[in-house]
Short mmCIF file of C-alpha atoms in Angstrom, two decimals:
data_model
loop_
_atom_site.label_atom_id
_atom_site.label_comp_id
_atom_site.label_asym_id
_atom_site.label_seq_id
_atom_site.Cartn_x
_atom_site.Cartn_y
_atom_site.Cartn_z
CA MET H 1 224.81 49.53 136.26
CA LYS H 2 223.55 52.80 135.04
CA ILE H 3 221.70 53.26 131.78
CA ILE H 4 221.14 57.18 130.44
CA PHE H 5 219.16 56.09 127.42
CA MET H 6 218.47 59.20 124.73
CA GLY H 7 216.10 58.78 122.09
CA THR H 8 212.99 60.15 120.63
CA PRO H 9 211.24 58.24 117.20
CA GLU H 10 210.14 54.22 117.22
CA PHE H 11 213.29 53.02 115.80
CA SER H 12 215.17 53.53 119.64
CA VAL H 13 211.89 52.10 121.42
CA PRO H 14 213.34 48.55 121.19
CA SER H 15 216.56 49.43 121.55
CA LEU H 16 215.39 50.92 124.99
CA SER H 17 213.18 47.67 125.67
CA ARG H 18 216.53 45.75 125.75
CA LEU H 19 218.49 48.28 127.44
CA ILE H 20 215.64 47.99 130.80
CA ASP H 21 215.31 44.43 130.50
CA GLU H 22 219.60 44.25 131.21
CA PHE H 23 220.51 46.45 133.56
CA GLU H 24 219.01 49.27 135.72
CA VAL H 25 217.73 52.50 133.28
CA SER H 26 217.61 55.39 135.92
CA ALA H 27 216.41 57.87 133.19
CA VAL H 28 215.56 58.46 129.41
CA PHE H 29 215.90 62.15 127.38
CA THR H 30 213.71 62.26 124.66
CA GLN H 31 212.54 65.42 122.34
CA PRO H 32 209.47 67.71 123.52
CA ASP H 33 206.15 66.73 123.29
CA ARG H 34 204.95 67.62 119.42
CA PRO H 35 201.82 68.39 117.71
CA LYS H 36 200.16 65.39 116.02
CA GLY H 37 196.96 64.93 114.51
CA ARG H 38 194.50 67.10 112.18
CA GLY H 39 193.55 68.57 116.37
CA LYS H 40 197.18 69.06 116.53
CA ASN H 41 196.87 67.43 120.21
CA LEU H 42 200.32 67.32 121.95
CA ALA H 43 201.41 64.02 121.66
CA MET H 44 204.62 61.86 123.43
CA SER H 45 207.61 60.34 121.30
CA PRO H 46 207.39 56.81 121.39
CA VAL H 47 210.19 56.54 123.08
CA LYS H 48 208.64 58.66 126.04
CA GLN H 49 205.69 56.45 125.96
CA LEU H 50 207.48 53.46 126.80
CA ALA H 51 209.23 54.69 129.60
CA THR H 52 206.27 56.15 131.61
CA SER H 53 204.90 52.68 131.20
CA TYR H 54 208.42 51.27 133.35
CA ASN H 55 207.66 54.78 135.42
CA ILE H 56 211.40 55.87 134.36
CA PRO H 57 211.75 59.44 134.91
CA VAL H 58 211.64 61.21 131.65
CA TYR H 59 213.43 64.52 130.86
CA GLN H 60 213.19 66.72 127.73
CA PRO H 61 214.86 69.43 127.21
CA LEU H 62 214.28 71.18 123.83
CA ARG H 63 218.48 71.76 124.07
CA LEU H 64 221.52 69.94 125.88
CA LYS H 65 224.05 72.54 125.14
CA LYS H 66 224.60 74.94 128.02
CA ASN H 67 221.33 73.91 129.39
CA GLU H 68 223.25 73.84 132.93
CA GLU H 69 220.20 72.09 135.06
CA MET H 70 219.65 68.91 132.56
CA ILE H 71 223.39 68.99 132.88
CA GLU H 72 224.08 68.44 136.76
CA LEU H 73 221.34 66.48 136.71
CA ILE H 74 223.15 64.02 134.46
CA LYS H 75 226.05 64.23 136.87
CA ASN H 76 224.25 63.55 139.89
CA ILE H 77 222.64 59.97 138.23
CA LYS H 78 226.74 59.33 138.03
CA PRO H 79 225.42 56.99 134.37
CA ASP H 80 228.27 54.50 133.66
CA PHE H 81 227.13 54.53 130.39
CA ILE H 82 224.80 56.71 127.97
CA VAL H 83 222.83 55.52 124.92
CA VAL H 84 222.20 57.32 121.81
CA VAL H 85 219.36 56.00 119.58
CA ALA H 86 218.03 58.62 116.96
CA PHE H 87 217.72 61.22 119.94
CA GLY H 88 217.46 64.34 117.60
CA GLN H 89 220.05 66.35 119.30
CA ILE H 90 223.86 66.80 119.25
CA LEU H 91 225.72 66.08 122.37
CA PRO H 92 227.81 68.81 123.29
CA LYS H 93 231.51 67.45 125.47
CA GLU H 94 230.38 68.34 128.65
CA VAL H 95 227.90 65.34 128.26
CA LEU H 96 229.91 63.14 126.72
CA ASP H 97 232.47 63.58 129.60
CA ILE H 98 229.94 62.28 132.09
CA PRO H 99 229.91 58.55 131.67
CA LYS H 100 232.39 56.46 133.93
CA TYR H 101 232.69 53.93 130.11
CA GLY H 102 231.24 56.76 127.93
CA CYS H 103 228.96 57.49 125.51
CA ILE H 104 227.50 55.61 122.50
CA ASN H 105 225.54 55.57 119.79
CA LEU H 106 223.69 53.12 117.62
CA HIS H 107 223.85 54.74 114.07
CA ALA H 108 221.36 53.11 111.25
CA SER H 109 225.07 52.35 108.71
CA LEU H 110 228.05 50.61 107.78
CA LEU H 111 230.31 53.27 109.61
CA PRO H 112 232.49 55.93 107.30
CA LYS H 113 229.46 55.54 105.33
CA TYR H 114 226.11 57.33 105.56
CA ARG H 115 227.37 59.54 108.57
CA GLY H 116 224.12 62.12 108.71
CA ALA H 117 220.21 61.88 109.84
CA ALA H 118 218.42 59.89 106.77
CA PRO H 119 221.62 56.74 106.38
CA ILE H 120 218.45 54.16 105.69
CA ASN H 121 217.02 55.61 102.43
CA TRP H 122 220.16 56.69 100.87
CA CYS H 123 222.07 53.71 101.10
CA ILE H 124 218.63 52.34 99.01
CA ILE H 125 218.70 55.08 96.67
CA ASP H 126 222.27 54.56 95.76
CA GLY H 127 221.65 51.26 95.29
CA GLU H 128 223.78 49.55 97.60
CA ASN H 129 223.47 46.17 98.76
CA LYS H 130 224.83 46.10 101.88
CA SER H 131 223.94 47.72 105.28
CA GLY H 132 223.69 47.21 109.15
CA ASN H 133 224.45 48.82 112.18
CA THR H 134 227.08 50.23 113.58
CA THR H 135 227.86 51.20 117.56
CA MET H 136 230.31 53.63 118.55
CA LEU H 137 232.40 56.02 120.69
CA MET H 138 230.55 59.44 120.44
CA ASP H 139 232.48 62.38 119.99
CA VAL H 140 231.66 66.15 119.01
CA GLY H 141 231.43 65.82 115.78
CA LEU H 142 228.63 64.00 113.56
CA ASP H 143 228.94 60.48 113.56
CA THR H 144 232.70 60.53 113.62
CA GLY H 145 233.86 58.81 117.21
CA ASP H 146 235.55 54.81 117.35
CA ILE H 147 233.23 52.18 115.35
CA LEU H 148 232.68 49.71 118.63
CA LEU H 149 230.54 46.75 116.84
CA THR H 150 229.26 46.88 113.34
CA GLU H 151 226.32 43.72 112.40
CA GLU H 152 225.89 43.71 108.73
CA ILE H 153 223.03 42.71 106.33
CA ASP H 154 222.65 41.68 103.08
CA LEU H 155 220.15 43.68 100.80
CA THR H 156 217.95 42.04 98.02
CA SER H 157 217.26 44.64 94.85
CA ASP H 158 213.63 45.24 95.72
CA ILE H 159 214.06 46.25 99.71
CA THR H 160 212.30 49.59 100.50
CA ALA H 161 213.34 51.84 103.72
CA GLY H 162 210.68 50.87 105.09
CA GLU H 163 211.16 47.33 105.54
CA LEU H 164 215.27 48.34 106.15
CA HIS H 165 213.77 50.51 109.18
CA ASP H 166 212.21 47.58 110.48
CA ILE H 167 215.16 45.34 110.63
CA LEU H 168 217.41 47.50 111.86
CA MET H 169 215.39 48.46 114.77
CA ASN H 170 214.70 45.05 115.78
CA SER H 171 218.24 43.89 115.36
CA GLY H 172 219.73 47.41 117.41
CA GLY H 173 219.39 46.04 120.88
CA GLU H 174 220.91 42.85 120.54
CA LEU H 175 224.23 45.04 119.15
CA LEU H 176 223.94 47.67 122.35
CA ILE H 177 223.93 44.56 124.93
CA LYS H 178 226.81 42.96 123.25
CA THR H 179 228.50 46.69 122.46
CA ILE H 180 228.06 47.43 126.60
CA ASN H 181 229.34 43.84 127.80
CA GLY H 182 232.30 44.30 125.58
CA ILE H 183 232.99 47.33 127.08
CA VAL H 184 232.70 46.82 131.08
CA ASN H 185 234.72 43.09 129.70
CA ASN H 186 236.90 45.18 127.76
CA GLU H 187 236.70 42.56 125.02
CA ILE H 188 235.94 45.54 121.99
CA LYS H 189 238.98 47.18 120.11
CA LYS H 190 238.22 50.54 118.95
CA VAL H 191 238.62 51.23 115.15
CA LYS H 192 238.93 54.79 114.26
CA GLN H 193 237.13 56.04 111.26
CA GLU H 194 238.30 56.57 108.19
CA ASN H 195 237.38 60.04 107.46
CA ASP H 196 238.45 59.70 103.70
CA VAL H 197 235.78 57.20 102.40
CA SER H 198 233.20 58.50 105.19
CA THR H 199 229.83 59.73 103.44
CA TYR H 200 226.50 61.79 104.31
CA ALA H 201 222.63 60.88 104.26
CA SER H 202 221.03 64.06 104.23
CA MET H 203 217.61 64.90 105.79
CA LEU H 204 214.71 64.00 103.40
CA GLY H 205 212.24 66.51 102.19
CA LYS H 206 209.43 66.50 99.77
CA ASP H 207 211.06 68.73 97.69
CA MET H 208 213.74 66.23 96.20
CA ALA H 209 211.03 63.68 95.79
CA ASN H 210 210.24 64.27 91.57
CA ILE H 211 211.17 62.32 89.39
CA ASN H 212 213.70 62.82 87.25
CA TRP H 213 212.99 60.05 84.14
CA GLU H 214 216.52 60.89 82.24
CA HIS H 215 218.26 58.48 84.87
CA SER H 216 217.94 55.19 84.31
CA SER H 217 215.42 52.25 85.04
CA VAL H 218 217.80 50.85 87.75
CA SER H 219 218.31 54.80 89.61
CA ILE H 220 214.95 55.60 89.39
CA HIS H 221 213.68 52.09 91.13
CA ASN H 222 216.10 52.38 94.09
CA PHE H 223 214.65 56.23 94.19
CA ILE H 224 211.31 54.91 94.29
CA ARG H 225 212.89 52.48 97.30
CA GLY H 226 214.73 55.00 98.88
CA LEU H 227 211.33 57.30 99.52
CA ASN H 228 209.41 54.29 100.54
CA PRO H 229 207.41 55.41 102.85
CA TRP H 230 208.03 58.95 103.30
CA PRO H 231 208.01 60.99 101.66
CA ILE H 232 207.40 58.86 98.23
CA ALA H 233 208.60 59.14 94.90
CA TYR H 234 206.09 61.51 92.38
CA THR H 235 205.56 62.30 89.14
CA HIS H 236 203.17 64.68 87.22
CA TYR H 237 200.90 62.52 84.98
CA GLU H 238 198.96 65.27 83.00
CA ASN H 239 198.52 68.08 85.62
CA MET H 240 198.24 65.19 88.14
CA VAL H 241 201.19 64.32 90.62
CA MET H 242 201.15 60.68 90.98
CA LYS H 243 202.56 58.79 93.95
CA ILE H 244 204.61 55.70 93.01
CA TYR H 245 204.97 53.53 95.66
CA LYS H 246 206.52 49.55 94.30
CA SER H 247 208.36 49.37 90.77
CA ARG H 248 210.25 46.81 88.61
CA VAL H 249 213.48 46.72 86.37
CA LEU H 250 212.89 44.97 83.23
CA ASN H 251 214.81 43.73 81.01
CA GLU H 252 214.11 45.50 77.91
CA GLU H 253 214.45 48.61 76.27
CA SER H 254 212.84 51.26 74.19
CA ASN H 255 212.97 54.56 71.76
CA LYS H 256 210.44 56.18 72.64
CA CYS H 257 210.15 59.46 74.76
CA ILE H 258 211.98 59.67 77.63
CA GLY H 259 208.87 59.52 80.35
CA SER H 260 206.40 58.34 78.27
CA ILE H 261 203.89 55.93 78.91
CA ILE H 262 204.99 52.77 76.53
CA GLU H 263 202.12 50.39 77.58
CA VAL H 264 198.84 50.06 80.50
CA SER H 265 198.26 46.54 81.26
CA LYS H 266 197.06 44.12 84.72
CA GLU H 267 201.29 44.40 84.89
CA GLY H 268 201.42 47.71 85.60
CA LEU H 269 203.04 50.68 83.92
CA LYS H 270 205.81 50.04 81.35
CA VAL H 271 207.38 53.82 81.16
CA SER H 272 210.81 54.40 78.99
CA THR H 273 213.05 55.98 81.29
CA GLY H 274 216.72 57.98 79.75
CA SER H 275 218.26 53.61 80.05
CA GLY H 276 215.83 50.50 79.88
CA VAL H 277 212.34 50.33 80.96
CA LEU H 278 210.41 50.40 84.53
CA LEU H 279 206.96 48.42 85.45
CA ILE H 280 205.24 51.12 87.50
CA GLU H 281 203.45 48.60 90.16
CA GLU H 282 201.02 51.05 92.35
CA ILE H 283 200.59 53.84 92.69
CA GLN H 284 198.43 56.95 94.14
CA PHE H 285 196.89 59.64 93.00
CA PRO H 286 194.97 62.67 94.61
CA GLY H 287 192.45 62.09 97.44
CA LYS H 288 192.83 58.01 96.26
CA LYS H 289 194.26 55.67 98.52
CA PRO H 290 197.74 53.80 97.12
CA LEU H 291 196.46 50.88 95.00
CA LYS H 292 198.58 48.49 92.42
CA VAL H 293 197.79 49.08 88.84
CA LYS H 294 196.00 46.10 87.80
CA ASP H 295 193.37 47.44 90.85
CA TYR H 296 193.26 50.96 89.82
CA ILE H 297 192.92 51.02 86.41
CA VAL H 298 189.45 48.76 86.87
CA GLY H 299 187.71 52.29 87.16
CA ASN H 300 189.83 54.47 85.96
CA LYS H 301 191.82 55.35 82.69
CA ILE H 302 195.49 55.38 82.10
CA ASP H 303 196.55 56.56 78.74
CA GLU H 304 199.38 55.53 77.06
CA GLY H 305 201.23 58.14 75.60
CA VAL H 306 201.28 60.31 77.81
CA VAL H 307 204.56 61.58 79.72
CA LEU H 308 205.38 61.49 83.31
CA LYS H 309 207.07 64.18 84.25
#
């Protein structure tokens, strides 16, 4: 069983590791090395680091589309499968048609919901109570291929995007193994996606992380969870940016001005929202480390009555 693996970030690594355990991974494709850190030195992707430790050939084309040299190389390998996990490029039809059994993709959502770049984050921002991984047979669309297998998990009301990322990252490899074996043994029935119920999870950015206190306490709490660990939700305390890492919805109402800090205590900051009261438990101010509110207020002052914006 010859596998070509395509992936780039940390999320892809456990999947590649499981494939190496079970099959022959003939080649790995990953994004080009990128400048990293203060020194801007070129750094290998996490996938490249793992592949090189196993002496697996690594290829890093800027684009696969119309790259005849890379496409010819893939054809010469004659893979049974191409497995894609967060590669960062859309595969052209010429590549999709090469493998004997096809190209399969591991996607971190319950398709057809949350197609696109940031399914984990938007699932939490939207307050979903379920998530999971899906394997699909790739086509030329963006996460539109036939569903092969799914693995569903229940979400708690306080799970963060970072925590869900790690759960799905570590379980995805096993789902890929089941999918490959199921295809080879003709045990999987493909299911076409229902496009009319699909949703799209757009890329995140720092410009969308400013909290709107007009929203409900539940909605803001989900927003904070969904943007942790990046880009981190923030608000303005007077003229300073205050990042918010952790919050809790309180069973309280307030008639105070929306966005105002109505109480400061070791429990946190109680803030009035468009509907309900939110307790902010962990914060970060510029130049400082993230701290629980109870630790921050030991040597610093946060005033009640200030309106967050």
